[in-house]
Amino acid sequence: MTPNKNQITPNSTFSGSFSVVTADITPPLSIYARNWGASAHDRAEAVHRPLWMQCFLMQSVNDDILVWFTADLGWWKNNSDELNLRNYILTKTNLKEEQVLFCLSHTHAGPSICSADKDKPGGDQIAPYLKFLAETAVSLYEEGSRKMQKGTLTWGYGSCDLATKRDFYVDGTYLIGYDPTQRADDTLLVGAVRDEKGKQLATLVNYACHPTTFAHENKMLSPDYIGSLREVVEAYSGCPCLFFQGASGDLAPKEQYVADPAIVDSHGRRLGHATIATLESIPQNNMGLEFKEALISGAPLALWKPVEKAPNHQMGAQIIHVEMDYKKLPSVDELLEAYEKCEDRVLKDRLWRKINTRRAIGEKKTEKVPVWIWQLGNAVVIAQANETYSVIQEQLRSAFPDKNIVFINIANGYVGYLPPSDLYDKDMYAVWQTPYAKGSLEKMIDRITEAIQTLNL
């Protein structure tokens, strides 16, 4: 791209009104919290760092509102649990479906949020906890609605090498762990929300990396690396930091599956300091750089100057649907029969997850998978329920290089992985875990690309 006198460096912005509020959602230690098949325990024994729910409200000059929830939780094993929570929020707030995103960080060191686990040790506390989550979300929304401040959200890209590729082929088998032969997407997208005087109100972090540092030997409730990420960024900025999990289906830390909190916190500090570095590169509200002129000196110099940009007040929200085929799947009865016969604790846990997924699908052969697309000025937020591989965010950002693209996994539900087509002939976890047929990820990429092209950016 050749610069000209009218070109301004791209940092997507949205000017409107904002608020962010936070609540502690750490459950009692007695709740069922077995997230790893290899775990020998069913409950946590301590809290590493508290689990948080945060609510970020955005309002346009036309009084349109979008509401973004984040929660330090893992994933929905039972779709009805997620729908019940979100429908409660929509009913109590009178918001429409397209206006709300409830995003999970995907920590693997949190409690079960599956009501079907009620017969597990501590499972009787899951239903009350789900009710508490729904009521907390509504309370946060109501509190945030009373604290709106005018300001501007400005995005900037950075990088962090915490994430690595995690599909590792060794001795004829695909394992889930660090693969040193592959390059991982290290893109970090950071949003700075500042008031009209330039004071920072919130930091938004969109990064793709599985929070699987803590694993089967860990006996603590934890947000994983996200806890120390927030601690580092908030100490620097003096305002709340919100984390949104990116397209992390194939990404995880190099060092993981540990019980040592020092390693977990180190991971968070790495991402935290990368976030701070990116914040330093983000211009002040509605400012950019414009190419001014060439100057012949000892070398030919390109002179750029600061320039004020007109505030961008555009806000929009829509839900598109991507029709996907399901693979041929065993029936619920077949899976239940295998579950009852199984005596291996690890395999039994794996079958239980399959049963919950199969129940959610029912007898459907296809699914119209919803994707939320928000326009915030000239930035685009894309959120969906599955664990997509990172290629989706790479391709979308490549297709729109002058826009900031926020991509979020595990928002408003959960079903399974979306790996690329070229992996479907391989015997690997993401392929046999997903209920979706080959080509589903590519369909999603194409449909989202078409939708973004119709936006007035």
Short mmCIF file of C-alpha atoms in Angstrom, two decimals:
data_model
loop_
_atom_site.label_atom_id
_atom_site.label_comp_id
_atom_site.label_asym_id
_atom_site.label_seq_id
_atom_site.Cartn_x
_atom_site.Cartn_y
_atom_site.Cartn_z
CA MET A 1 0.00 0.00 0.00
CA THR A 2 1.48 3.35 -1.05
CA PRO A 3 0.91 6.17 1.46
CA ASN A 4 -0.55 9.47 0.30
CA LYS A 5 -1.29 12.78 1.96
CA ASN A 6 -4.76 11.59 2.98
CA GLN A 7 -3.72 8.29 4.53
CA ILE A 8 -4.01 7.85 8.27
CA THR A 9 -2.47 4.93 10.14
CA PRO A 10 -5.20 2.40 10.99
CA ASN A 11 -6.36 2.09 14.59
CA SER A 12 -10.02 1.17 14.73
CA THR A 13 -12.05 3.37 17.08
CA PHE A 14 -15.56 3.72 18.48
CA SER A 15 -16.77 6.74 20.43
CA GLY A 16 -19.75 6.45 22.73
CA SER A 17 -20.42 5.73 26.39
CA PHE A 18 -18.91 2.92 28.46
CA SER A 19 -18.83 1.23 31.82
CA VAL A 20 -17.22 -1.87 33.30
CA VAL A 21 -18.08 -3.62 36.56
CA THR A 22 -16.72 -6.77 38.19
CA ALA A 23 -17.96 -9.43 40.61
CA ASP A 24 -16.28 -12.33 42.39
CA ILE A 25 -17.87 -15.62 41.24
CA THR A 26 -15.57 -18.02 43.08
CA PRO A 27 -17.74 -21.00 44.14
CA PRO A 28 -17.43 -22.95 47.39
CA LEU A 29 -14.63 -25.52 47.40
CA SER A 30 -17.19 -28.25 47.97
CA ILE A 31 -18.62 -27.89 44.43
CA TYR A 32 -17.85 -30.56 41.82
CA ALA A 33 -14.79 -29.41 39.86
CA ARG A 34 -13.34 -32.32 37.90
CA ASN A 35 -12.37 -31.03 34.46
CA TRP A 36 -9.65 -33.53 33.57
CA GLY A 37 -10.21 -37.19 32.84
CA ALA A 38 -6.90 -38.04 34.51
CA SER A 39 -7.80 -36.25 37.76
CA ALA A 40 -7.88 -38.42 40.88
CA HIS A 41 -9.94 -35.83 42.78
CA ASP A 42 -13.41 -34.35 42.27
CA ARG A 43 -13.19 -31.13 44.29
CA ALA A 44 -10.68 -28.34 44.68
CA GLU A 45 -8.95 -27.85 48.02
CA ALA A 46 -7.90 -24.19 47.75
CA VAL A 47 -8.25 -21.04 45.65
CA HIS A 48 -5.25 -19.93 43.61
CA ARG A 49 -6.88 -16.69 42.48
CA PRO A 50 -10.55 -15.67 42.60
CA LEU A 51 -12.78 -16.25 39.59
CA TRP A 52 -14.36 -13.10 38.17
CA MET A 53 -17.32 -12.10 36.09
CA GLN A 54 -17.07 -8.75 34.33
CA CYS A 55 -19.68 -6.75 32.44
CA PHE A 56 -18.64 -4.23 29.80
CA LEU A 57 -21.38 -1.95 28.48
CA MET A 58 -21.17 0.15 25.32
CA GLN A 59 -23.76 2.71 24.25
CA SER A 60 -23.97 4.64 20.98
CA VAL A 61 -25.06 8.25 20.52
CA ASN A 62 -28.40 6.77 19.40
CA ASP A 63 -28.72 4.99 22.79
CA ASP A 64 -28.16 1.53 21.28
CA ILE A 65 -26.52 -0.77 23.84
CA LEU A 66 -24.24 -3.79 23.53
CA VAL A 67 -23.34 -5.86 26.59
CA TRP A 68 -20.21 -7.98 26.89
CA PHE A 69 -19.85 -10.43 29.77
CA THR A 70 -16.66 -12.32 30.58
CA ALA A 71 -16.49 -15.13 33.12
CA ASP A 72 -13.65 -17.24 34.48
CA LEU A 73 -15.36 -20.51 33.59
CA GLY A 74 -14.50 -23.47 31.39
CA TRP A 75 -17.13 -24.58 28.87
CA TRP A 76 -20.76 -25.60 28.64
CA LYS A 77 -21.23 -29.38 28.63
CA ASN A 78 -25.00 -28.96 28.48
CA ASN A 79 -26.44 -26.40 26.06
CA SER A 80 -29.62 -25.96 28.08
CA ASP A 81 -27.58 -24.60 31.01
CA GLU A 82 -26.14 -21.84 28.85
CA LEU A 83 -29.49 -21.05 27.22
CA ASN A 84 -31.20 -20.84 30.61
CA LEU A 85 -28.57 -18.38 31.86
CA ARG A 86 -28.64 -16.20 28.75
CA ASN A 87 -32.44 -16.23 28.51
CA TYR A 88 -32.61 -15.12 32.14
CA ILE A 89 -30.32 -12.19 31.31
CA LEU A 90 -32.35 -11.24 28.23
CA THR A 91 -35.66 -11.44 30.10
CA LYS A 92 -34.52 -9.40 33.10
CA THR A 93 -32.78 -6.71 31.03
CA ASN A 94 -35.15 -6.51 28.03
CA LEU A 95 -32.15 -6.84 25.76
CA LYS A 96 -32.31 -8.62 22.40
CA GLU A 97 -30.33 -11.74 21.59
CA GLU A 98 -27.92 -9.94 19.28
CA GLN A 99 -27.04 -7.39 21.99
CA VAL A 100 -25.47 -9.79 24.51
CA LEU A 101 -22.29 -11.85 24.51
CA PHE A 102 -21.50 -14.14 27.43
CA CYS A 103 -17.89 -15.20 26.93
CA LEU A 104 -15.98 -17.84 28.90
CA SER A 105 -12.24 -17.61 29.44
CA HIS A 106 -12.03 -21.43 29.10
CA THR A 107 -10.06 -21.98 32.29
CA HIS A 108 -9.69 -25.71 33.00
CA ALA A 109 -9.35 -25.06 36.75
CA GLY A 110 -12.90 -23.92 37.44
CA PRO A 111 -16.06 -25.60 38.72
CA SER A 112 -18.43 -27.73 36.71
CA ILE A 113 -21.23 -25.67 35.17
CA CYS A 114 -23.13 -28.73 33.96
CA SER A 115 -26.41 -29.45 35.74
CA ALA A 116 -26.23 -33.05 34.48
CA ASP A 117 -23.30 -33.54 36.90
CA LYS A 118 -25.74 -33.30 39.83
CA ASP A 119 -25.02 -36.86 40.99
CA LYS A 120 -21.24 -36.31 41.13
CA PRO A 121 -19.53 -35.43 44.43
CA GLY A 122 -20.51 -31.81 45.08
CA GLY A 123 -22.83 -31.89 42.08
CA ASP A 124 -25.80 -30.77 44.18
CA GLN A 125 -24.21 -27.30 44.33
CA ILE A 126 -24.08 -26.79 40.55
CA ALA A 127 -27.72 -25.74 40.05
CA PRO A 128 -27.56 -23.07 42.82
CA TYR A 129 -24.27 -21.86 41.36
CA LEU A 130 -25.80 -21.51 37.88
CA LYS A 131 -28.62 -19.47 39.40
CA PHE A 132 -26.04 -17.31 41.19
CA LEU A 133 -24.22 -16.70 37.88
CA ALA A 134 -27.41 -15.56 36.15
CA GLU A 135 -28.39 -13.24 38.99
CA THR A 136 -24.87 -11.83 39.19
CA ALA A 137 -24.87 -11.04 35.47
CA VAL A 138 -28.13 -9.10 35.75
CA SER A 139 -26.88 -7.26 38.83
CA LEU A 140 -23.70 -6.27 37.01
CA TYR A 141 -25.69 -5.01 34.04
CA GLU A 142 -27.89 -2.90 36.28
CA GLU A 143 -24.89 -1.48 38.13
CA GLY A 144 -23.03 -0.77 34.90
CA SER A 145 -26.05 1.00 33.41
CA ARG A 146 -25.80 3.57 36.20
CA LYS A 147 -22.10 4.27 35.61
CA MET A 148 -21.84 5.09 31.91
CA GLN A 149 -19.13 7.56 30.88
CA LYS A 150 -18.45 9.12 27.51
CA GLY A 151 -15.22 8.03 25.87
CA THR A 152 -13.51 6.24 23.01
CA LEU A 153 -12.42 2.65 22.47
CA THR A 154 -9.23 2.39 20.41
CA TRP A 155 -7.68 -0.89 19.28
CA GLY A 156 -4.11 -1.84 18.49
CA TYR A 157 -2.34 -5.04 17.41
CA GLY A 158 0.64 -6.43 19.27
CA SER A 159 2.18 -9.85 19.74
CA CYS A 160 2.92 -12.39 22.45
CA ASP A 161 4.73 -15.72 22.12
CA LEU A 162 2.91 -17.46 25.01
CA ALA A 163 0.79 -19.55 22.62
CA THR A 164 2.32 -22.46 20.73
CA LYS A 165 0.87 -25.09 18.42
CA ARG A 166 -0.46 -28.02 20.43
CA ASP A 167 -1.13 -30.87 17.95
CA PHE A 168 2.06 -32.89 18.42
CA TYR A 169 2.73 -35.95 16.26
CA VAL A 170 5.12 -38.46 17.81
CA ASP A 171 5.64 -42.22 17.37
CA GLY A 172 2.66 -42.50 15.04
CA THR A 173 0.26 -40.77 17.45
CA TYR A 174 -1.19 -37.27 17.74
CA LEU A 175 -0.91 -35.87 21.26
CA ILE A 176 -2.04 -32.52 22.63
CA GLY A 177 1.08 -30.64 23.64
CA TYR A 178 3.82 -28.33 22.42
CA ASP A 179 4.85 -28.88 18.80
CA PRO A 180 8.21 -27.12 18.22
CA THR A 181 8.04 -27.61 14.44
CA GLN A 182 5.03 -25.37 13.82
CA ARG A 183 4.56 -21.59 13.97
CA ALA A 184 1.70 -20.37 16.16
CA ASP A 185 -0.37 -17.26 15.65
CA ASP A 186 1.05 -14.79 18.17
CA THR A 187 -1.39 -11.95 17.42
CA LEU A 188 -2.49 -9.94 20.43
CA LEU A 189 -5.30 -7.40 20.04
CA VAL A 190 -5.69 -4.81 22.78
CA GLY A 191 -8.42 -2.22 23.24
CA ALA A 192 -7.98 0.92 25.36
CA VAL A 193 -11.13 2.62 26.60
CA ARG A 194 -10.47 6.23 27.66
CA ASP A 195 -12.79 8.99 28.81
CA GLU A 196 -13.00 12.38 27.12
CA LYS A 197 -10.01 13.64 29.13
CA GLY A 198 -7.85 10.67 28.18
CA LYS A 199 -8.11 8.75 31.45
CA GLN A 200 -8.17 5.02 30.85
CA LEU A 201 -11.37 3.26 31.93
CA ALA A 202 -10.74 -0.32 30.78
CA THR A 203 -8.34 -2.56 28.89
CA LEU A 204 -9.66 -5.28 26.57
CA VAL A 205 -7.40 -8.22 25.71
CA ASN A 206 -8.18 -10.61 22.83
CA TYR A 207 -5.65 -13.44 22.64
CA ALA A 208 -5.81 -17.09 21.60
CA CYS A 209 -4.23 -19.59 23.99
CA HIS A 210 -5.76 -22.49 25.92
CA PRO A 211 -5.75 -21.88 29.71
CA THR A 212 -4.45 -25.39 30.36
CA THR A 213 -1.40 -24.57 32.45
CA PHE A 214 -3.08 -26.06 35.51
CA ALA A 215 -4.15 -29.64 34.83
CA HIS A 216 -5.08 -32.97 36.40
CA GLU A 217 -2.78 -32.71 39.44
CA ASN A 218 -3.90 -29.20 40.32
CA LYS A 219 -6.28 -28.98 43.29
CA MET A 220 -6.96 -25.24 43.20
CA LEU A 221 -9.72 -23.16 41.64
CA SER A 222 -8.09 -20.69 39.28
CA PRO A 223 -8.60 -18.48 36.23
CA ASP A 224 -5.24 -19.93 35.08
CA TYR A 225 -2.90 -17.40 33.44
CA ILE A 226 -5.70 -14.85 33.04
CA GLY A 227 -5.50 -14.02 36.75
CA SER A 228 -1.95 -12.70 36.72
CA LEU A 229 -2.53 -11.12 33.28
CA ARG A 230 -5.19 -8.94 34.84
CA GLU A 231 -3.07 -8.21 37.90
CA VAL A 232 -0.15 -6.94 35.83
CA VAL A 233 -2.25 -4.84 33.44
CA GLU A 234 -4.45 -3.35 36.15
CA ALA A 235 -1.45 -2.36 38.26
CA TYR A 236 -0.13 -0.47 35.24
CA SER A 237 -3.35 1.07 33.93
CA GLY A 238 -5.30 1.59 37.14
CA CYS A 239 -8.48 0.23 35.58
CA PRO A 240 -10.18 -3.15 34.94
CA CYS A 241 -8.72 -5.58 32.41
CA LEU A 242 -11.06 -7.91 30.51
CA PHE A 243 -9.89 -11.05 28.68
CA PHE A 244 -11.58 -12.54 25.60
CA GLN A 245 -10.43 -15.97 24.47
CA GLY A 246 -9.46 -16.04 20.78
CA ALA A 247 -9.46 -18.87 18.21
CA SER A 248 -7.37 -21.17 20.38
CA GLY A 249 -8.45 -24.64 19.21
CA ASP A 250 -4.86 -25.53 18.29
CA LEU A 251 -2.96 -23.19 20.63
CA ALA A 252 -1.68 -23.61 24.20
CA PRO A 253 1.35 -22.65 26.31
CA LYS A 254 4.60 -24.50 25.72
CA GLU A 255 4.79 -25.47 29.39
CA GLN A 256 1.46 -26.76 30.67
CA TYR A 257 -0.34 -29.60 32.50
CA VAL A 258 1.31 -28.60 35.80
CA ALA A 259 0.28 -28.08 39.42
CA ASP A 260 2.80 -25.29 40.09
CA PRO A 261 1.10 -21.86 40.41
CA ALA A 262 4.41 -20.10 39.74
CA ILE A 263 4.33 -21.36 36.15
CA VAL A 264 0.71 -20.27 35.75
CA ASP A 265 1.46 -16.77 37.04
CA SER A 266 4.56 -16.50 34.86
CA HIS A 267 2.44 -17.18 31.77
CA GLY A 268 0.02 -14.43 32.78
CA ARG A 269 2.82 -11.94 33.38
CA ARG A 270 4.21 -12.62 29.90
CA LEU A 271 0.85 -11.82 28.33
CA GLY A 272 0.37 -8.91 30.71
CA HIS A 273 3.62 -7.20 29.79
CA ALA A 274 2.93 -7.78 26.09
CA THR A 275 -0.43 -6.09 26.65
CA ILE A 276 1.23 -3.11 28.31
CA ALA A 277 3.66 -2.79 25.40
CA THR A 278 0.72 -2.79 22.99
CA LEU A 279 -1.13 -0.19 25.07
CA GLU A 280 1.87 2.11 24.70
CA SER A 281 1.47 1.93 20.91
CA ILE A 282 -2.22 2.88 20.88
CA PRO A 283 -2.78 6.56 20.06
CA GLN A 284 -4.88 8.87 22.18
CA ASN A 285 -8.59 9.28 21.46
CA ASN A 286 -9.32 9.87 17.78
CA MET A 287 -5.71 10.56 16.85
CA GLY A 288 -3.58 9.04 14.14
CA LEU A 289 -0.59 9.67 11.93
CA GLU A 290 -0.87 11.15 8.45
CA PHE A 291 1.85 11.09 5.80
CA LYS A 292 2.97 14.69 5.34
CA GLU A 293 5.82 14.80 2.83
CA ALA A 294 9.17 13.45 1.74
CA LEU A 295 12.30 15.21 2.97
CA ILE A 296 15.67 14.75 1.33
CA SER A 297 18.33 14.62 4.02
CA GLY A 298 21.31 12.32 4.36
CA ALA A 299 18.65 9.78 3.42
CA PRO A 300 15.22 10.28 1.85
CA LEU A 301 12.88 10.66 4.82
CA ALA A 302 9.14 10.10 5.11
CA LEU A 303 7.60 12.64 7.47
CA TRP A 304 4.37 11.74 9.24
CA LYS A 305 2.44 14.08 11.52
CA PRO A 306 -0.20 13.59 14.22
CA VAL A 307 -3.69 14.29 12.96
CA GLU A 308 -7.08 14.36 14.64
CA LYS A 309 -9.73 12.00 13.27
CA ALA A 310 -13.47 12.51 13.38
CA PRO A 311 -15.09 10.34 16.08
CA ASN A 312 -16.71 7.18 14.75
CA HIS A 313 -20.09 6.50 16.38
CA GLN A 314 -21.20 3.54 14.29
CA MET A 315 -22.57 0.59 16.26
CA GLY A 316 -24.34 -2.46 14.95
CA ALA A 317 -25.16 -6.02 15.97
CA GLN A 318 -26.39 -8.99 13.98
CA ILE A 319 -26.50 -12.76 14.13
CA ILE A 320 -25.69 -14.75 11.02
CA HIS A 321 -26.11 -18.51 10.71
CA VAL A 322 -23.72 -20.98 9.14
CA GLU A 323 -25.34 -24.25 8.10
CA MET A 324 -23.11 -27.19 9.02
CA ASP A 325 -23.51 -30.94 8.67
CA TYR A 326 -23.07 -33.27 11.62
CA LYS A 327 -20.93 -36.37 11.35
CA LYS A 328 -22.61 -39.76 11.73
CA LEU A 329 -22.77 -40.09 15.51
CA PRO A 330 -23.63 -42.95 17.89
CA SER A 331 -27.02 -42.63 19.58
CA VAL A 332 -27.45 -41.50 23.20
CA ASP A 333 -28.57 -45.03 24.11
CA GLU A 334 -25.43 -46.53 22.60
CA LEU A 335 -23.24 -44.11 24.49
CA LEU A 336 -25.13 -44.71 27.75
CA GLU A 337 -24.69 -48.45 27.35
CA ALA A 338 -20.94 -48.01 26.84
CA TYR A 339 -20.83 -45.64 29.83
CA GLU A 340 -22.52 -48.14 32.15
CA LYS A 341 -20.16 -50.93 31.09
CA CYS A 342 -17.00 -48.82 31.34
CA GLU A 343 -14.97 -49.25 34.53
CA ASP A 344 -12.07 -46.97 33.62
CA ARG A 345 -12.44 -43.58 35.36
CA VAL A 346 -10.74 -41.65 32.54
CA LEU A 347 -12.64 -43.29 29.68
CA LYS A 348 -15.90 -42.99 31.61
CA ASP A 349 -15.40 -39.23 31.90
CA ARG A 350 -14.76 -39.02 28.16
CA LEU A 351 -17.97 -40.93 27.42
CA TRP A 352 -19.94 -38.67 29.78
CA ARG A 353 -18.86 -35.63 27.78
CA LYS A 354 -19.92 -37.33 24.54
CA ILE A 355 -23.32 -38.14 26.04
CA ASN A 356 -23.97 -34.51 26.95
CA THR A 357 -22.96 -33.33 23.48
CA ARG A 358 -25.08 -36.00 21.79
CA ARG A 359 -28.11 -35.07 23.88
CA ALA A 360 -27.75 -31.44 22.83
CA ILE A 361 -27.69 -32.41 19.13
CA GLY A 362 -30.69 -34.74 19.29
CA GLU A 363 -31.71 -36.22 15.94
CA LYS A 364 -30.62 -33.28 13.82
CA LYS A 365 -28.42 -33.95 10.79
CA THR A 366 -27.48 -30.33 10.26
CA GLU A 367 -27.18 -27.23 12.42
CA LYS A 368 -27.49 -23.54 11.68
CA VAL A 369 -24.64 -22.36 13.88
CA PRO A 370 -25.09 -18.75 15.08
CA VAL A 371 -22.27 -16.23 14.81
CA TRP A 372 -22.53 -12.82 16.46
CA ILE A 373 -21.06 -9.92 14.49
CA TRP A 374 -20.76 -6.54 16.14
CA GLN A 375 -19.57 -3.37 14.48
CA LEU A 376 -17.86 -0.90 16.82
CA GLY A 377 -16.85 2.03 14.68
CA ASN A 378 -14.52 0.51 12.11
CA ALA A 379 -13.66 -2.54 14.25
CA VAL A 380 -15.47 -5.86 14.01
CA VAL A 381 -16.22 -8.30 16.85
CA ILE A 382 -16.92 -11.91 15.82
CA ALA A 383 -18.10 -14.33 18.50
CA GLN A 384 -19.28 -17.92 18.33
CA ALA A 385 -19.65 -20.92 20.60
CA ASN A 386 -17.14 -23.43 19.29
CA GLU A 387 -13.41 -24.03 19.64
CA THR A 388 -12.22 -22.94 16.22
CA TYR A 389 -8.64 -23.40 15.10
CA SER A 390 -6.52 -20.25 14.82
CA VAL A 391 -6.55 -20.28 11.02
CA ILE A 392 -9.96 -18.58 11.13
CA GLN A 393 -8.67 -15.45 12.87
CA GLU A 394 -5.56 -15.43 10.71
CA GLN A 395 -7.55 -15.55 7.48
CA LEU A 396 -10.10 -12.96 8.57
CA ARG A 397 -7.43 -10.51 9.69
CA SER A 398 -5.53 -11.09 6.46
CA ALA A 399 -8.69 -10.39 4.44
CA PHE A 400 -9.26 -7.09 6.28
CA PRO A 401 -5.75 -5.81 7.07
CA ASP A 402 -6.81 -2.21 7.71
CA LYS A 403 -9.44 -3.17 10.31
CA ASN A 404 -9.12 -4.54 13.82
CA ILE A 405 -10.83 -7.93 14.00
CA VAL A 406 -11.77 -9.29 17.44
CA PHE A 407 -12.39 -13.05 17.28
CA ILE A 408 -13.86 -14.95 20.25
CA ASN A 409 -14.25 -18.66 21.00
CA ILE A 410 -16.80 -20.12 23.48
CA ALA A 411 -19.27 -17.23 23.45
CA ASN A 412 -23.00 -17.84 23.97
CA GLY A 413 -22.72 -21.61 24.19
CA TYR A 414 -20.43 -24.51 23.39
CA VAL A 415 -20.56 -27.63 21.21
CA GLY A 416 -17.14 -28.74 19.97
CA TYR A 417 -14.00 -28.13 17.94
CA LEU A 418 -13.81 -26.75 14.42
CA PRO A 419 -10.54 -28.03 12.91
CA PRO A 420 -9.60 -27.42 9.26
CA SER A 421 -10.54 -29.96 6.58
CA ASP A 422 -7.00 -31.25 6.02
CA LEU A 423 -6.94 -32.73 9.54
CA TYR A 424 -10.08 -34.86 9.23
CA ASP A 425 -8.20 -37.92 7.97
CA LYS A 426 -5.97 -37.90 11.06
CA ASP A 427 -6.62 -39.72 14.34
CA MET A 428 -6.48 -36.71 16.64
CA TYR A 429 -8.51 -35.38 19.55
CA ALA A 430 -10.08 -32.35 17.87
CA VAL A 431 -11.29 -34.46 14.94
CA TRP A 432 -12.92 -37.25 16.92
CA GLN A 433 -14.25 -34.81 19.53
CA THR A 434 -16.09 -32.54 17.10
CA PRO A 435 -19.62 -33.48 16.03
CA TYR A 436 -19.26 -31.35 12.89
CA ALA A 437 -18.47 -32.77 9.47
CA LYS A 438 -15.40 -31.97 7.38
CA GLY A 439 -15.49 -28.51 5.81
CA SER A 440 -17.43 -26.81 8.61
CA LEU A 441 -14.63 -24.41 9.57
CA GLU A 442 -14.17 -23.33 5.97
CA LYS A 443 -17.91 -22.66 5.67
CA MET A 444 -17.72 -20.43 8.72
CA ILE A 445 -14.75 -18.49 7.35
CA ASP A 446 -16.51 -17.88 4.02
CA ARG A 447 -19.80 -16.84 5.62
CA ILE A 448 -18.18 -14.43 8.09
CA THR A 449 -16.08 -12.89 5.33
CA GLU A 450 -19.21 -12.24 3.28
CA ALA A 451 -20.93 -10.67 6.28
CA ILE A 452 -18.03 -8.31 7.05
CA GLN A 453 -17.94 -7.19 3.41
CA THR A 454 -21.51 -5.91 3.75
CA LEU A 455 -20.69 -3.70 6.74
CA ASN A 456 -20.23 0.04 6.30
CA LEU A 457 -16.63 0.20 7.49
#
